[in-house]
Structures are given as structure tokens and as C-alpha cells.
mmCIF file of C-alpha atoms in Angstrom:
data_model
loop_
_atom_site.group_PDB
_atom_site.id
_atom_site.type_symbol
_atom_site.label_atom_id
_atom_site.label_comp_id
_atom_site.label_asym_id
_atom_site.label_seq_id
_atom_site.Cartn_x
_atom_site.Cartn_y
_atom_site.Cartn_z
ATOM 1 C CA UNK A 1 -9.728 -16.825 0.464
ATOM 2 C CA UNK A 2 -12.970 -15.722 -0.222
ATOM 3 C CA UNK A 3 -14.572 -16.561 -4.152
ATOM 4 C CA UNK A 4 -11.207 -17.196 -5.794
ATOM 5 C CA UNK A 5 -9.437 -14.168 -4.122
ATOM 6 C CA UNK A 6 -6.978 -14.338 -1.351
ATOM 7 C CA UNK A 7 -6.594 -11.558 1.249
ATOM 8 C CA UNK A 8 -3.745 -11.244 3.609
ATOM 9 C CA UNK A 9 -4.309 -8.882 6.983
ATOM 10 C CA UNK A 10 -1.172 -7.380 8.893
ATOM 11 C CA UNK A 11 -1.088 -6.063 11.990
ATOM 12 C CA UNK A 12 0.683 -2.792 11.185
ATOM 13 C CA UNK A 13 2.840 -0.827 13.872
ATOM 14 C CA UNK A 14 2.620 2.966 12.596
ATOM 15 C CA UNK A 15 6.360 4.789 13.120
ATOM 16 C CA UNK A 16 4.807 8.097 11.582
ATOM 17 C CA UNK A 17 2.186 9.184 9.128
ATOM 18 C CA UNK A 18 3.170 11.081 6.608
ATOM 19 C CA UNK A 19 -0.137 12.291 5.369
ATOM 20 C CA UNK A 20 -3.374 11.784 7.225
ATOM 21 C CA UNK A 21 -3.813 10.415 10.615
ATOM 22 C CA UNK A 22 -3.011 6.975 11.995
ATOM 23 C CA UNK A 23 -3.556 5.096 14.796
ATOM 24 C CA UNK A 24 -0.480 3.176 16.674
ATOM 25 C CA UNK A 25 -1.321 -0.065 15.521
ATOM 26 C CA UNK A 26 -3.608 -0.755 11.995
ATOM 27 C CA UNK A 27 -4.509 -3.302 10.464
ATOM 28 C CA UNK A 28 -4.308 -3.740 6.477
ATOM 29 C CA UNK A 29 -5.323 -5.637 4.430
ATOM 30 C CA UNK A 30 -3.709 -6.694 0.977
ATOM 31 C CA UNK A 31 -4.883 -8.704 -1.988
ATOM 32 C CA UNK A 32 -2.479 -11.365 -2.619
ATOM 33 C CA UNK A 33 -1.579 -14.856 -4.454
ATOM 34 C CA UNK A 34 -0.103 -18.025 -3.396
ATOM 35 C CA UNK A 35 3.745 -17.654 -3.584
ATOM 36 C CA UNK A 36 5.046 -20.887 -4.609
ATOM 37 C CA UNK A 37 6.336 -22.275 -0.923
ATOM 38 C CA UNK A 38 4.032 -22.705 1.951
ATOM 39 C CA UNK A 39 2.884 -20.007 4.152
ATOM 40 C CA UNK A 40 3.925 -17.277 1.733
ATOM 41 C CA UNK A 41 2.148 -14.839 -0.943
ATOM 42 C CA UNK A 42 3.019 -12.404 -3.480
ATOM 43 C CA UNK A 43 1.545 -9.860 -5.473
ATOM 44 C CA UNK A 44 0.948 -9.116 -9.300
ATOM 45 C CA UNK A 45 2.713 -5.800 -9.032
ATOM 46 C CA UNK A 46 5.648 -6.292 -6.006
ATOM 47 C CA UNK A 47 7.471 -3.108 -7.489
ATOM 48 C CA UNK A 48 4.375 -0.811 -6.291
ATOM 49 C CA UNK A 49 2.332 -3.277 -3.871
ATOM 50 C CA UNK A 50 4.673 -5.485 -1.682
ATOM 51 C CA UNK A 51 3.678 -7.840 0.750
ATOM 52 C CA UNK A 52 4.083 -7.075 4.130
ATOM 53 C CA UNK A 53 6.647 -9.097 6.248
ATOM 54 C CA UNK A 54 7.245 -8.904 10.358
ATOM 55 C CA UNK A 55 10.195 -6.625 11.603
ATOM 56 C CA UNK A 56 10.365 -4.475 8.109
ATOM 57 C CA UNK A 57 9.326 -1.629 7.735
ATOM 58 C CA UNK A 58 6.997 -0.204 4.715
ATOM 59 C CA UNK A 59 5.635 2.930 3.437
ATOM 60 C CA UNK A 60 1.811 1.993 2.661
ATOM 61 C CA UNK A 61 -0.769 4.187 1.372
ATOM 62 C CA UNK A 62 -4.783 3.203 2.241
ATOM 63 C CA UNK A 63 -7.500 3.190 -0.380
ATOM 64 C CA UNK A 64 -10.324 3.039 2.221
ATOM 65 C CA UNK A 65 -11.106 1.703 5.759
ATOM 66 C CA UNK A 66 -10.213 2.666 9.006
ATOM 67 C CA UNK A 67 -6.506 3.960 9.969
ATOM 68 C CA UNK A 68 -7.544 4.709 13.437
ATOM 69 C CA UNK A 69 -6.695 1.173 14.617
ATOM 70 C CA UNK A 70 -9.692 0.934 16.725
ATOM 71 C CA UNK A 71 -10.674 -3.038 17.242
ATOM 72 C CA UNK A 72 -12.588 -4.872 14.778
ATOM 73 C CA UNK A 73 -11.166 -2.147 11.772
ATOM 74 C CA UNK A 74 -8.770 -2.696 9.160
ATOM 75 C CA UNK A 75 -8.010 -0.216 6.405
ATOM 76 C CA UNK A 76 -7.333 -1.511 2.603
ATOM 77 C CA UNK A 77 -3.609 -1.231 1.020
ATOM 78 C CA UNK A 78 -3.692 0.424 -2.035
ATOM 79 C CA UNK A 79 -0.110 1.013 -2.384
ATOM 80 C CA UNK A 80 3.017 -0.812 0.144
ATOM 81 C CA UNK A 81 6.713 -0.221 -0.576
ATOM 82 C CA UNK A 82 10.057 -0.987 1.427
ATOM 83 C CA UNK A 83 10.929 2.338 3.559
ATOM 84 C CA UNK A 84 14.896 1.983 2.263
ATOM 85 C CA UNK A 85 15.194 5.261 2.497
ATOM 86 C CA UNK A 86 14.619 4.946 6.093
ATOM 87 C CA UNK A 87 11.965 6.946 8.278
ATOM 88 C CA UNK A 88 13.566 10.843 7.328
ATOM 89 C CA UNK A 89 14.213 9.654 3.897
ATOM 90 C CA UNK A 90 10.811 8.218 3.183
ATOM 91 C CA UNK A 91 9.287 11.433 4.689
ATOM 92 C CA UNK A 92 11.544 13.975 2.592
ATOM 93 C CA UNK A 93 11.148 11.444 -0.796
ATOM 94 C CA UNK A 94 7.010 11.711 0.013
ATOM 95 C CA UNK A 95 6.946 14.993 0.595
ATOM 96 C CA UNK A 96 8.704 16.133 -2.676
ATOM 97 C CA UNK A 97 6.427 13.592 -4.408
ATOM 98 C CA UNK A 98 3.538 15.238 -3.496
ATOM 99 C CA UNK A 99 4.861 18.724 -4.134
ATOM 100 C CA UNK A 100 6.111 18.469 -7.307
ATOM 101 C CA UNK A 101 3.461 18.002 -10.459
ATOM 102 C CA UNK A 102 3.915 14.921 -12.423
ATOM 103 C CA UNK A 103 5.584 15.054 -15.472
ATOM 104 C CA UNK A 104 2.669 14.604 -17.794
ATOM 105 C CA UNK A 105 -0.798 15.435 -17.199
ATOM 106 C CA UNK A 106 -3.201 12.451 -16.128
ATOM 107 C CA UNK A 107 -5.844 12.493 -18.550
ATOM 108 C CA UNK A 108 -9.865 11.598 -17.365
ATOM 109 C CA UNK A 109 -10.589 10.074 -20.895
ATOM 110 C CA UNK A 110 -10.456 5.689 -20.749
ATOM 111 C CA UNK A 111 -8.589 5.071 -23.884
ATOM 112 C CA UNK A 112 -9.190 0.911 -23.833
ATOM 113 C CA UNK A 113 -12.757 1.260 -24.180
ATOM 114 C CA UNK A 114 -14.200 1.954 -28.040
ATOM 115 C CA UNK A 115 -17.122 4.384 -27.843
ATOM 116 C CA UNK A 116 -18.727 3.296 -30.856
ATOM 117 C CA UNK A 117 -18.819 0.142 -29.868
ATOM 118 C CA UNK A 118 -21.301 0.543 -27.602
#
């Protein structure tokens, strides 16, 4: 914990990278709450940012840091799912992801903040 947050870091074992280039072992680190028994943590959003358990395996996309798993580095999670789909599934899902344009166009304007306000 460090000033009210809590921050897990998980010695990751990379199977393949699927965009970018990763060393064999990483280490990430996650933002994360107490989860109600002891010894484990959750996350606000578990849909798009699950917490990493030993012996699963996850797809997980870094914000920033290191992913060449060199000592003393650790790369930030900015995005951690269950690989169901297993290892050719993930990479085929991932790759259409990427390739195909989302369905609406993201827009650079911050609608939650009033202008005239100030």
C-alpha cells in the first residue's frame, strides 16, 4: 500500500507476445483492493482488469514500464483478461481486434467537463 492505494506485483511467465516484445519472465504490476478474505484482492473493473492468479494464464496489455524482464523492472497492467480462448485463440481473437475499426469513432472532445464553467 502506498498513500491509500494498494499495488499487487506478479511475476509473469510470457507464453507469446502478441504485439510488442517481451521478455520470458515480467513483472506487472496491478492496482488493486482488498477482496474481502485474507490474502486476496480484486479490482473495480474484473470484466476488463483481472487479477492475476498462479498457474492461469492471462492476456495482459502494459501501459508503461519495462516488458523486457530485466531485474529490478516491472511494467504497469493496463488491461489483464483470462486467455479462455487458449494461446491460438487469444492470438487469432487479438489479431482481428486490432484489424478491424471499432464500431463508432472515438471522439478527442471530454464531454464531463463544462467549458464555460471554467
Amino acid at each position: 500500500e502506498d498513500g491509500g492505494s494498494a499495488y499487487l506485483t506478479t511475476r509473469v511467465k510470457t507464453l507469446a507476445a502478441l504485439k510488442g516484445e517481451f521478455g520470458d519472465v515480467v513483472h506487472v504490476t496491478q492496482g488493486v483492493k482488498n477482496g474481502g478474505a485474507p490474502g486476496r484482492y480484486a479490482t473495480e473493473d474484473p470484466d476488463r482488469y483481472a487479477v492475476l492468479e498462479p498457474g492461469r494464464q492471462y492476456v495482459v496489455a502494459v501501459q508503461s514500464g519495462s516488458t523486457a524482464g530485466t531485474s529490478g523492472t516491472e511494467a504497469w497492467a493496463w488491461y489483464a483478461e483470462p486467455a479462455d480462448r487458449g494461446l491460438t485463440g487469444e492470438r487469432e481473437h487479438w489479431q482481428e481486434a486490432i484489424a478491424t475499426p471499432p464500431a463508432t469513432a472515438a471522439s478527442s472532445t471530454c464531454e464531463d467537463v463544462d467549458a464555460s464553467a471554467g
